[in-house]
Short mmCIF file of C-alpha atoms in Angstrom, two decimals:
data_model
loop_
_atom_site.label_atom_id
_atom_site.label_comp_id
_atom_site.label_asym_id
_atom_site.label_seq_id
_atom_site.Cartn_x
_atom_site.Cartn_y
_atom_site.Cartn_z
CA MET A 22 -42.34 -115.84 -43.10
CA SER A 23 -46.10 -114.63 -44.41
CA ASP A 24 -45.99 -112.61 -46.75
CA LYS A 25 -47.96 -109.88 -45.83
CA LYS A 26 -45.69 -107.62 -43.84
CA LYS A 27 -45.72 -104.13 -42.45
CA VAL A 28 -43.81 -101.01 -43.17
CA TYR A 29 -44.07 -98.39 -40.34
CA VAL A 30 -42.54 -94.79 -41.79
CA ARG A 31 -42.41 -92.24 -40.23
CA THR A 32 -41.82 -88.61 -41.75
CA TYR A 33 -40.27 -85.53 -40.91
CA GLY A 34 -40.70 -82.22 -42.21
CA CYS A 35 -41.88 -80.79 -45.24
CA GLN A 36 -44.70 -81.28 -47.24
CA MET A 37 -42.58 -83.07 -50.01
CA ASN A 38 -41.55 -85.09 -47.53
CA VAL A 39 -45.39 -85.56 -47.21
CA TYR A 40 -46.09 -87.50 -50.79
CA ASP A 41 -42.48 -89.08 -50.21
CA SER A 42 -43.35 -91.41 -47.84
CA ASP A 43 -47.17 -91.95 -49.75
CA ARG A 44 -45.12 -93.11 -52.58
CA MET A 45 -42.80 -94.96 -50.59
CA ILE A 46 -45.75 -97.02 -49.15
CA ASP A 47 -47.09 -97.22 -53.22
CA ALA A 48 -43.70 -98.91 -54.65
CA LEU A 49 -43.50 -101.56 -50.98
CA ALA A 50 -46.97 -102.11 -51.69
CA PRO A 51 -47.01 -104.38 -54.95
CA LYS A 52 -43.15 -106.75 -52.71
CA GLY A 53 -46.64 -107.35 -50.40
CA TYR A 54 -45.88 -104.95 -47.21
CA SER A 55 -49.02 -102.52 -45.95
CA PRO A 56 -48.63 -99.46 -43.80
CA THR A 57 -49.41 -99.43 -39.74
CA ASP A 58 -49.44 -96.80 -37.37
CA ALA A 59 -47.26 -98.97 -34.93
CA VAL A 60 -43.57 -99.50 -35.56
CA GLU A 61 -43.46 -102.28 -32.64
CA GLU A 62 -44.90 -104.18 -35.39
CA ALA A 63 -42.91 -103.16 -38.68
CA ASP A 64 -41.52 -105.83 -40.25
CA LEU A 65 -40.24 -102.82 -41.78
CA VAL A 66 -39.25 -99.23 -40.71
CA ILE A 67 -38.36 -95.65 -42.40
CA LEU A 68 -36.95 -92.81 -40.81
CA ASN A 69 -38.19 -90.03 -43.78
CA THR A 70 -35.99 -87.15 -42.63
CA CYS A 71 -35.02 -83.61 -43.01
CA HIS A 72 -32.69 -81.53 -43.13
CA ILE A 73 -33.59 -77.43 -42.48
CA ARG A 74 -33.41 -77.95 -38.96
CA GLU A 75 -30.76 -77.62 -36.53
CA LYS A 76 -29.33 -80.46 -34.80
CA ALA A 77 -31.57 -82.60 -37.75
CA ALA A 78 -29.55 -85.31 -38.11
CA GLU A 79 -28.76 -85.42 -34.09
CA LYS A 80 -32.17 -85.90 -33.71
CA VAL A 81 -32.35 -89.15 -36.35
CA TYR A 82 -29.57 -90.68 -34.29
CA SER A 83 -31.75 -90.71 -30.90
CA GLU A 84 -34.80 -91.64 -32.65
CA ILE A 85 -32.57 -94.80 -34.18
CA GLY A 86 -31.86 -95.59 -30.50
CA ARG A 87 -35.34 -95.78 -29.74
CA ILE A 88 -36.26 -98.09 -32.63
CA ARG A 89 -32.65 -100.00 -32.25
CA LYS A 90 -34.21 -101.96 -28.75
CA LEU A 91 -37.19 -102.97 -30.41
CA LYS A 92 -34.72 -103.90 -33.51
CA GLU A 93 -33.64 -105.74 -31.20
CA ALA A 94 -36.08 -107.43 -29.57
CA ARG A 95 -37.42 -108.67 -32.64
CA ALA A 96 -34.60 -111.14 -33.66
CA ASP A 97 -34.11 -111.98 -30.40
CA SER A 98 -37.77 -113.72 -31.01
CA GLY A 99 -37.03 -114.38 -34.32
CA ASN A 100 -38.67 -112.20 -36.07
CA PRO A 101 -36.81 -109.85 -37.35
CA MET A 102 -36.88 -105.69 -38.67
CA LEU A 103 -35.50 -103.56 -41.15
CA LEU A 104 -34.66 -100.63 -40.63
CA ALA A 105 -33.80 -97.67 -43.01
CA VAL A 106 -33.00 -94.04 -43.01
CA ALA A 107 -34.06 -92.06 -46.11
CA GLY A 108 -34.56 -88.41 -46.96
CA CYS A 109 -32.05 -85.35 -47.01
CA VAL A 110 -30.07 -86.60 -43.76
CA ALA A 111 -29.60 -89.62 -45.44
CA GLN A 112 -28.44 -87.63 -48.46
CA ALA A 113 -25.99 -84.92 -46.16
CA GLU A 114 -24.37 -88.66 -44.34
CA GLY A 115 -24.64 -91.03 -46.53
CA GLU A 116 -22.46 -93.72 -45.89
CA GLU A 117 -21.49 -91.98 -41.97
CA ILE A 118 -25.33 -93.67 -41.37
CA ALA A 119 -24.07 -96.47 -41.11
CA ARG A 120 -21.05 -95.77 -39.59
CA ARG A 121 -22.50 -94.50 -36.74
CA ALA A 122 -25.66 -96.30 -36.58
CA PRO A 123 -24.58 -100.36 -37.01
CA SER A 124 -28.53 -100.34 -36.26
CA VAL A 125 -29.45 -99.42 -39.78
CA ASP A 126 -29.78 -101.94 -42.84
CA LEU A 127 -30.18 -99.55 -45.86
CA VAL A 128 -29.91 -95.61 -46.14
CA PHE A 129 -30.86 -93.87 -49.81
CA GLY A 130 -32.00 -89.90 -50.37
CA PRO A 131 -35.31 -88.48 -51.74
CA GLN A 132 -33.77 -89.30 -55.15
CA SER A 133 -33.66 -93.11 -55.75
CA TYR A 134 -37.28 -94.05 -53.57
CA HIS A 135 -38.30 -95.70 -56.19
CA LYS A 136 -35.65 -98.28 -56.35
CA LEU A 137 -37.37 -99.07 -53.02
CA PRO A 138 -38.57 -103.22 -53.22
CA ASP A 139 -34.84 -103.95 -54.45
CA LEU A 140 -33.23 -102.05 -51.70
CA VAL A 141 -35.14 -104.09 -49.31
CA THR A 142 -34.47 -107.26 -51.07
CA ARG A 143 -31.25 -106.45 -50.73
CA ALA A 144 -30.82 -105.57 -47.18
CA SER A 145 -33.11 -108.83 -46.17
CA ASN A 146 -30.45 -110.81 -47.69
CA GLY A 147 -28.41 -109.20 -45.67
CA ALA A 148 -26.34 -105.93 -47.35
CA ARG A 149 -25.73 -103.08 -45.95
CA VAL A 150 -27.46 -100.25 -48.51
CA VAL A 151 -26.48 -97.25 -49.08
CA GLU A 152 -27.89 -95.53 -52.11
CA THR A 153 -27.23 -91.47 -52.71
CA GLU A 154 -26.33 -91.48 -55.39
CA PHE A 155 -28.43 -88.57 -58.13
CA PRO A 156 -29.67 -91.21 -60.77
CA VAL A 157 -29.56 -90.50 -63.90
CA GLU A 158 -33.12 -92.34 -65.02
CA ASP A 159 -36.63 -90.07 -63.62
CA LYS A 160 -37.48 -91.80 -60.83
CA PHE A 161 -41.44 -90.23 -60.75
CA ALA A 162 -41.39 -91.91 -64.27
CA HIS A 163 -40.64 -95.78 -62.10
CA LEU A 164 -43.35 -95.43 -58.99
CA PRO A 165 -46.00 -97.72 -59.56
CA ALA A 166 -49.46 -95.48 -59.48
CA ALA A 167 -51.13 -95.32 -56.05
CA SER A 168 -54.86 -98.02 -55.79
CA ARG A 169 -57.92 -95.68 -56.05
CA GLU A 170 -59.01 -97.79 -52.85
CA THR A 171 -55.31 -96.48 -50.37
CA THR A 172 -55.63 -92.74 -52.36
CA ARG A 173 -59.09 -92.78 -51.68
CA LYS A 174 -57.86 -94.40 -47.61
CA ARG A 175 -56.09 -90.37 -47.77
CA GLY A 176 -58.77 -88.37 -48.22
CA VAL A 177 -60.79 -86.10 -50.21
CA THR A 178 -57.50 -83.72 -50.26
CA ALA A 179 -53.85 -84.46 -51.24
CA PHE A 180 -50.46 -83.60 -51.73
CA LEU A 181 -48.87 -83.88 -55.76
CA THR A 182 -45.03 -83.07 -56.55
CA ILE A 183 -44.40 -82.16 -59.83
CA GLN A 184 -40.78 -80.06 -59.39
CA GLU A 185 -37.85 -80.38 -57.55
CA GLY A 186 -34.59 -79.71 -56.64
CA CYS A 187 -32.86 -75.82 -56.41
CA ASP A 188 -30.67 -74.54 -58.90
CA LYS A 189 -30.96 -70.46 -57.09
CA PHE A 190 -27.99 -71.62 -53.94
CA CYS A 191 -29.37 -69.47 -51.36
CA THR A 192 -26.71 -69.56 -49.38
CA PHE A 193 -28.13 -70.24 -45.87
CA CYS A 194 -29.92 -74.21 -47.69
CA VAL A 195 -29.06 -77.50 -47.92
CA VAL A 196 -31.14 -77.79 -50.25
CA PRO A 197 -29.14 -78.27 -54.08
CA TYR A 198 -27.05 -80.55 -52.25
CA THR A 199 -29.77 -82.73 -50.58
CA ARG A 200 -32.69 -82.45 -53.89
CA GLY A 201 -30.48 -82.11 -56.73
CA ALA A 202 -31.02 -79.28 -59.50
CA GLU A 203 -34.58 -77.99 -60.78
CA LEU A 204 -36.37 -80.61 -62.56
CA SER A 205 -39.58 -80.95 -63.68
CA ARG A 206 -41.88 -83.73 -63.80
CA PRO A 207 -43.54 -83.89 -67.46
CA VAL A 208 -47.04 -82.22 -67.67
CA SER A 209 -48.74 -85.31 -69.67
CA GLN A 210 -47.30 -87.30 -65.75
CA VAL A 211 -48.29 -84.78 -63.78
CA LEU A 212 -51.89 -84.34 -65.44
CA ALA A 213 -52.28 -87.92 -65.49
CA GLU A 214 -51.73 -88.24 -61.53
CA ALA A 215 -54.51 -86.18 -60.68
CA ARG A 216 -56.98 -87.21 -63.06
CA ARG A 217 -56.06 -90.35 -61.00
CA LEU A 218 -56.51 -88.48 -57.76
CA ALA A 219 -59.63 -86.70 -59.26
CA ASP A 220 -60.91 -90.27 -59.92
CA ALA A 221 -60.03 -91.12 -56.30
CA GLY A 222 -62.17 -88.55 -54.83
CA VAL A 223 -59.67 -85.96 -54.48
CA ARG A 224 -61.23 -82.45 -54.29
CA GLU A 225 -57.98 -80.19 -53.06
CA VAL A 226 -54.30 -81.22 -54.53
CA THR A 227 -51.48 -79.39 -53.76
CA LEU A 228 -48.97 -78.84 -56.00
CA LEU A 229 -45.77 -79.17 -53.99
CA GLY A 230 -41.57 -77.87 -54.94
CA GLN A 231 -39.06 -76.54 -53.53
CA ASN A 232 -38.63 -74.04 -55.99
CA VAL A 233 -42.41 -74.67 -58.25
CA ASN A 234 -42.87 -71.79 -59.54
CA ALA A 235 -39.79 -72.69 -61.42
CA TYR A 236 -42.12 -75.91 -62.95
CA HIS A 237 -40.66 -75.80 -66.78
CA GLY A 238 -41.89 -79.15 -67.58
CA VAL A 239 -41.97 -81.28 -71.27
CA SER A 240 -45.56 -81.52 -73.43
CA ASP A 241 -46.12 -83.82 -75.12
CA ASP A 242 -46.25 -81.56 -78.15
CA GLY A 243 -42.15 -80.95 -76.84
CA GLY A 244 -43.74 -77.10 -76.04
CA THR A 245 -42.74 -76.03 -72.69
CA TRP A 246 -44.90 -75.38 -69.95
CA GLY A 247 -44.65 -72.98 -67.33
CA LEU A 248 -47.13 -73.55 -63.82
CA GLY A 249 -49.37 -70.79 -64.64
CA ARG A 250 -50.33 -72.99 -67.89
CA LEU A 251 -50.15 -76.23 -65.88
CA LEU A 252 -53.56 -74.55 -63.33
CA HIS A 253 -55.48 -73.81 -66.02
CA ALA A 254 -55.28 -77.60 -67.39
CA LEU A 255 -55.38 -78.95 -63.41
CA ALA A 256 -58.42 -76.90 -62.28
CA GLU A 257 -60.20 -78.13 -65.93
CA ILE A 258 -59.55 -81.28 -64.55
CA PRO A 259 -63.21 -82.66 -63.59
CA GLY A 260 -63.42 -83.15 -60.05
CA ILE A 261 -60.80 -80.99 -58.63
CA ALA A 262 -62.38 -77.97 -56.79
CA ARG A 263 -59.74 -76.57 -55.64
CA LEU A 264 -55.42 -75.46 -56.43
CA ARG A 265 -52.75 -74.19 -54.13
CA TYR A 266 -48.97 -74.35 -54.70
CA THR A 267 -45.43 -74.75 -52.25
CA THR A 268 -43.08 -73.52 -51.58
CA SER A 269 -42.64 -70.39 -54.37
CA HIS A 270 -39.51 -68.24 -55.49
CA PRO A 271 -40.49 -64.09 -55.93
CA ARG A 272 -37.67 -64.18 -59.08
CA ASP A 273 -40.18 -66.74 -60.29
CA MET A 274 -43.67 -65.88 -60.05
CA ASP A 275 -43.89 -64.74 -63.80
CA ASP A 276 -46.97 -63.21 -65.98
CA SER A 277 -48.93 -65.87 -66.57
CA LEU A 278 -48.72 -67.12 -63.30
CA ILE A 279 -50.07 -63.76 -61.52
CA GLU A 280 -53.27 -64.38 -64.16
CA ALA A 281 -53.31 -67.32 -62.45
CA HIS A 282 -54.17 -65.93 -59.46
CA ARG A 283 -57.63 -63.44 -61.47
CA ASP A 284 -58.12 -65.74 -63.99
CA ILE A 285 -58.70 -69.75 -62.14
CA GLU A 286 -61.66 -69.43 -59.19
CA ALA A 287 -60.27 -72.58 -58.03
CA VAL A 288 -56.55 -71.39 -57.17
CA MET A 289 -56.68 -70.68 -54.13
CA PRO A 290 -56.33 -66.88 -52.69
CA TYR A 291 -52.86 -67.69 -50.11
CA LEU A 292 -50.14 -67.19 -51.43
CA HIS A 293 -46.25 -68.76 -49.56
CA LEU A 294 -44.36 -66.38 -51.12
CA PRO A 295 -40.62 -65.92 -48.30
CA VAL A 296 -38.56 -63.47 -48.02
CA GLN A 297 -36.75 -64.61 -45.30
CA SER A 298 -35.36 -61.16 -44.72
CA GLY A 299 -36.30 -57.45 -45.50
CA SER A 300 -32.45 -55.92 -45.67
CA ASN A 301 -31.15 -56.08 -48.66
CA ARG A 302 -28.08 -56.23 -47.48
CA MET A 303 -29.08 -59.21 -45.98
CA LEU A 304 -31.02 -60.22 -48.59
CA GLU A 305 -27.74 -60.57 -50.99
CA ALA A 306 -25.91 -61.98 -48.63
CA MET A 307 -28.91 -65.24 -48.71
CA ASN A 308 -28.21 -64.57 -52.76
CA ARG A 309 -31.93 -64.62 -53.00
CA GLN A 310 -31.41 -61.87 -56.00
CA HIS A 311 -33.82 -60.01 -55.95
CA THR A 312 -34.64 -56.51 -53.32
CA ARG A 313 -37.25 -55.53 -50.86
CA GLU A 314 -38.51 -53.72 -53.15
CA ASP A 315 -38.85 -56.16 -56.32
CA TYR A 316 -41.08 -57.82 -53.52
CA PHE A 317 -43.46 -55.46 -53.01
CA ARG A 318 -44.42 -54.72 -56.36
CA LEU A 319 -44.34 -57.73 -57.53
CA ILE A 320 -47.20 -57.74 -54.04
CA ASP A 321 -48.39 -54.84 -55.56
CA ARG A 322 -49.06 -57.31 -58.88
CA ILE A 323 -50.64 -60.19 -57.70
CA ARG A 324 -52.62 -58.86 -55.19
CA ALA A 325 -53.80 -56.51 -58.15
CA GLY A 326 -55.60 -59.86 -60.10
CA ARG A 327 -56.88 -61.07 -57.00
CA PRO A 328 -57.53 -58.50 -53.48
CA ASP A 329 -59.03 -61.38 -51.79
CA LEU A 330 -54.86 -62.97 -51.46
CA ALA A 331 -53.91 -64.00 -47.93
CA LEU A 332 -50.22 -64.02 -47.78
CA SER A 333 -47.94 -66.47 -46.16
CA GLY A 334 -43.79 -66.80 -46.28
CA ASP A 335 -41.03 -67.37 -44.32
CA PHE A 336 -38.16 -65.86 -42.62
CA ILE A 337 -33.98 -66.48 -40.92
CA VAL A 338 -33.94 -63.62 -38.09
CA GLY A 339 -29.40 -64.13 -37.13
CA PHE A 340 -28.19 -64.67 -40.41
CA PRO A 341 -24.59 -63.98 -40.12
CA GLY A 342 -23.89 -60.17 -40.20
CA GLU A 343 -27.17 -58.65 -39.85
CA THR A 344 -27.83 -55.91 -37.51
CA ASP A 345 -30.03 -54.12 -35.63
CA ALA A 346 -30.49 -51.36 -38.44
CA ASP A 347 -31.29 -55.12 -40.58
CA PHE A 348 -33.78 -56.31 -38.50
CA LYS A 349 -35.69 -53.20 -38.36
CA ASP A 350 -35.87 -53.42 -42.03
CA THR A 351 -37.70 -57.11 -41.01
CA MET A 352 -40.18 -55.69 -39.14
CA ASP A 353 -40.43 -52.92 -41.71
CA LEU A 354 -41.31 -55.22 -44.96
CA VAL A 355 -43.74 -58.07 -42.51
CA GLU A 356 -45.40 -54.15 -41.35
CA ARG A 357 -45.48 -53.01 -44.25
CA VAL A 358 -47.65 -56.44 -46.42
CA GLY A 359 -49.38 -57.75 -43.46
CA TYR A 360 -49.08 -61.60 -42.90
CA ALA A 361 -51.54 -64.18 -42.27
CA SER A 362 -49.10 -66.78 -41.09
CA ALA A 363 -45.55 -67.11 -41.22
CA TYR A 364 -42.67 -69.48 -40.52
CA THR A 365 -39.90 -67.83 -38.47
CA PHE A 366 -35.97 -69.24 -38.32
CA LYS A 367 -33.72 -68.58 -36.28
CA TYR A 368 -30.27 -68.25 -38.41
CA SER A 369 -28.52 -72.35 -37.87
CA PRO A 370 -25.59 -73.10 -39.89
CA ARG A 371 -25.46 -76.13 -42.41
CA PRO A 372 -22.24 -78.19 -42.97
CA GLY A 373 -21.86 -77.28 -46.65
CA THR A 374 -23.49 -74.20 -47.04
CA PRO A 375 -21.29 -70.91 -47.69
CA GLY A 376 -23.81 -69.27 -45.14
CA ALA A 377 -21.53 -71.76 -42.27
CA ALA A 378 -18.55 -70.35 -43.21
CA MET A 379 -19.01 -66.84 -42.84
CA ASP A 380 -18.02 -63.55 -40.24
CA ASP A 381 -19.80 -61.81 -37.77
CA HIS A 382 -22.19 -64.93 -36.52
CA VAL A 383 -24.99 -63.11 -35.03
CA PRO A 384 -25.18 -64.28 -30.54
CA GLU A 385 -27.94 -66.53 -29.85
CA ASP A 386 -29.05 -64.39 -27.12
CA VAL A 387 -30.12 -61.78 -29.80
CA LYS A 388 -31.71 -63.90 -32.40
CA SER A 389 -33.86 -64.93 -29.26
CA GLU A 390 -35.00 -62.10 -28.82
CA ARG A 391 -35.22 -60.51 -32.50
CA LEU A 392 -37.13 -63.75 -32.74
CA ALA A 393 -39.03 -62.85 -29.84
CA ARG A 394 -40.79 -59.29 -31.53
CA LEU A 395 -41.07 -60.98 -35.06
CA GLN A 396 -43.18 -63.70 -34.06
CA ALA A 397 -45.25 -61.34 -31.60
CA LEU A 398 -45.87 -58.98 -34.88
CA ILE A 399 -46.88 -61.87 -36.82
CA ALA A 400 -48.92 -62.78 -33.87
CA ARG A 401 -50.92 -60.01 -34.19
CA GLN A 402 -51.47 -59.47 -38.13
CA LEU A 403 -52.78 -62.85 -38.08
CA LYS A 404 -55.26 -61.69 -34.77
CA ASP A 405 -56.11 -59.26 -37.00
CA PHE A 406 -57.13 -61.37 -40.22
CA ASN A 407 -59.43 -64.01 -37.98
CA ALA A 408 -61.44 -60.21 -36.98
CA ALA A 409 -61.65 -59.66 -39.60
CA MET A 410 -63.31 -62.88 -40.95
CA ASP A 411 -66.40 -61.56 -38.73
CA GLY A 412 -69.76 -61.52 -39.86
CA ARG A 413 -67.82 -63.08 -43.37
CA LEU A 414 -69.61 -65.85 -45.85
CA VAL A 415 -66.47 -68.65 -46.68
CA ASP A 416 -67.15 -71.21 -48.49
CA VAL A 417 -64.88 -74.97 -46.57
CA LEU A 418 -64.07 -78.46 -48.62
CA LEU A 419 -65.04 -80.11 -45.78
CA GLU A 420 -61.92 -83.46 -45.31
CA LYS A 421 -62.34 -85.80 -42.32
CA PRO A 422 -64.33 -86.39 -39.53
CA GLY A 423 -64.02 -83.97 -36.51
CA ARG A 424 -63.12 -84.13 -32.61
CA ARG A 425 -65.97 -84.68 -31.49
CA PRO A 426 -69.14 -86.53 -32.49
CA GLY A 427 -71.21 -85.26 -35.11
CA GLN A 428 -68.67 -83.10 -36.27
CA LEU A 429 -66.51 -83.79 -39.67
CA GLY A 430 -63.63 -80.88 -40.57
CA GLY A 431 -62.96 -79.10 -43.19
CA ARG A 432 -61.03 -75.84 -44.38
CA SER A 433 -61.15 -72.07 -45.87
CA PRO A 434 -59.97 -71.10 -48.55
CA TRP A 435 -57.16 -69.37 -46.65
CA LEU A 436 -55.50 -72.80 -44.72
CA GLN A 437 -58.31 -72.08 -41.56
CA ALA A 438 -58.66 -75.18 -40.29
CA VAL A 439 -62.92 -75.35 -39.75
CA HIS A 440 -65.04 -77.88 -37.59
CA VAL A 441 -68.46 -78.00 -38.03
CA GLU A 442 -71.93 -80.20 -36.55
CA ALA A 443 -72.62 -82.04 -40.08
CA PRO A 444 -73.47 -85.72 -41.10
CA GLU A 445 -70.70 -87.41 -43.01
CA SER A 446 -73.09 -87.64 -45.71
CA LEU A 447 -71.71 -84.09 -46.48
CA LEU A 448 -67.26 -85.59 -46.60
CA GLY A 449 -65.77 -84.38 -50.48
CA SER A 450 -68.01 -81.18 -50.65
CA ILE A 451 -68.14 -78.07 -49.49
CA ARG A 452 -70.30 -75.49 -47.69
CA THR A 453 -71.17 -72.48 -47.06
CA VAL A 454 -70.62 -71.33 -43.50
CA ARG A 455 -71.14 -67.30 -42.21
CA ILE A 456 -68.16 -67.00 -39.10
CA GLU A 457 -70.50 -65.32 -36.31
CA GLU A 458 -68.08 -64.48 -32.98
CA VAL A 459 -64.17 -64.39 -33.43
CA ARG A 460 -61.82 -66.55 -30.08
CA ALA A 461 -58.52 -66.04 -29.73
CA ASN A 462 -57.63 -69.58 -31.45
CA SER A 463 -60.98 -70.63 -33.35
CA LEU A 464 -63.84 -68.54 -34.79
CA VAL A 465 -67.42 -69.48 -34.74
CA GLY A 466 -69.42 -70.25 -37.21
CA ARG A 467 -72.80 -71.81 -39.29
CA LEU A 468 -73.83 -72.79 -42.14
CA VAL A 469 -75.61 -71.49 -44.55
CA ASP A 470 -78.64 -72.76 -46.41
CA VAL A 471 -77.88 -76.60 -46.06
CA GLU A 472 -81.17 -79.00 -44.81
CA VAL A 473 -80.27 -82.44 -43.51
CA ALA A 474 -82.28 -85.16 -42.66
CA GLY A 475 -84.01 -84.19 -39.84
CA GLY A 476 -83.47 -80.33 -39.93
CA PRO A 477 -80.83 -77.85 -40.10
CA VAL A 478 -76.93 -78.53 -39.54
CA GLY A 479 -76.91 -76.20 -36.33
CA ALA A 480 -73.29 -73.44 -35.68
CA HIS A 481 -69.94 -75.04 -35.14
CA ASP A 482 -66.81 -74.09 -34.21
CA ILE A 483 -64.32 -72.91 -37.14
CA ILE A 484 -60.85 -73.39 -35.10
CA MET A 485 -57.69 -72.44 -36.63
CA ARG A 486 -54.28 -75.14 -37.85
CA HIS A 487 -51.82 -73.94 -39.83
CA SER A 488 -49.60 -76.79 -41.71
CA THR A 489 -46.67 -78.34 -40.19
CA GLY A 490 -44.21 -75.88 -41.92
CA ALA A 491 -42.77 -74.62 -45.74
CA VAL A 492 -42.32 -77.32 -48.26
CA CYS A 493 -37.81 -77.63 -47.34
#
């Protein structure tokens, strides 16, 4: 068999899973694996799963069934394929996956992917591997750094996980059981990875964590840094022009972090700060450990320092016991805060969480009706947010080739996607765009005062885009 092998990774869910998938590929590179976008040519297929959405496990089993047919065809040809299930469904289901799906060779949780080369070797030798224990060692310390060439191929924006796990134990959430207790990476480790990213041409870094603003990394002198201090240090790295972070908890927005939003130009004016409900009764049932009044006061403090801040949030409708009055409180909170975007969900029980055992579950038709009303309100707020861009100058980081020849794609400080007529020589640069027209799903503008060979760059479309979801 050739030493050159292919790995196909399918990533479900949040940005942290995207980061994890990239690091799995990095871990396998010394073993001779290179990534492929064609599942049928892969020697190793990894399904990196998410347990947040409803029926997540069943969707994984369905995908396993489809890949099993490819695997059987490969076995008949004498060119075997390994199949792995990773991530949060793997952590939650463990041995059950191995029992229900004999075609799966490896099952490993999100705390074990630094062991992937060894796990693959064991599976290649015929072992059925299930690795879902929470290790005592720091997985990040055992992962090889991505090569400069690999990082360059991934573009001018990058994710960087700085914290994992959660100690909040919201009653609807499975994360503490699949990702474990809160763990922050050491300061030096985070800064070293950020410098490597910058050296490879990355201009924008998004810091990731299930509870990222609870970051409390140990520094070289034995002290502890919060996220605010870390942002100051990251902003000083040459080449890093933009910083973002997600997902946050209202209880962990301390003074230092609020001041970072005020004082650091590189910190983008866009904050994902989930509240989940506008009802104090529901917030208590969810074990959110804050009230709606706490949330209002926090938003006022942040906006006092950064008036152009746009907010994104998460909302769950139909949590057990939610009444019409509770839902009315949620709608009121959304009206008062005003969101640039939000992720909205009907409550669905996660096995093993306290919410799943609660009484007074809300009927599905009621959940659906409430969700539709909430989404309509947030859609109106998004439309208003877009309309407010008319005539404004907006800085855009140009990230990649656009949809049409002669275009580049990028994003505004508020995570709006941008397509602009411009040469590829402008990739990685931040350019000013004047918005000239607001459309239903896009903004139209032109580059301002940019001269290139052949004359000034012309008008272009700015197209809205949202990420696939919040960090799980």
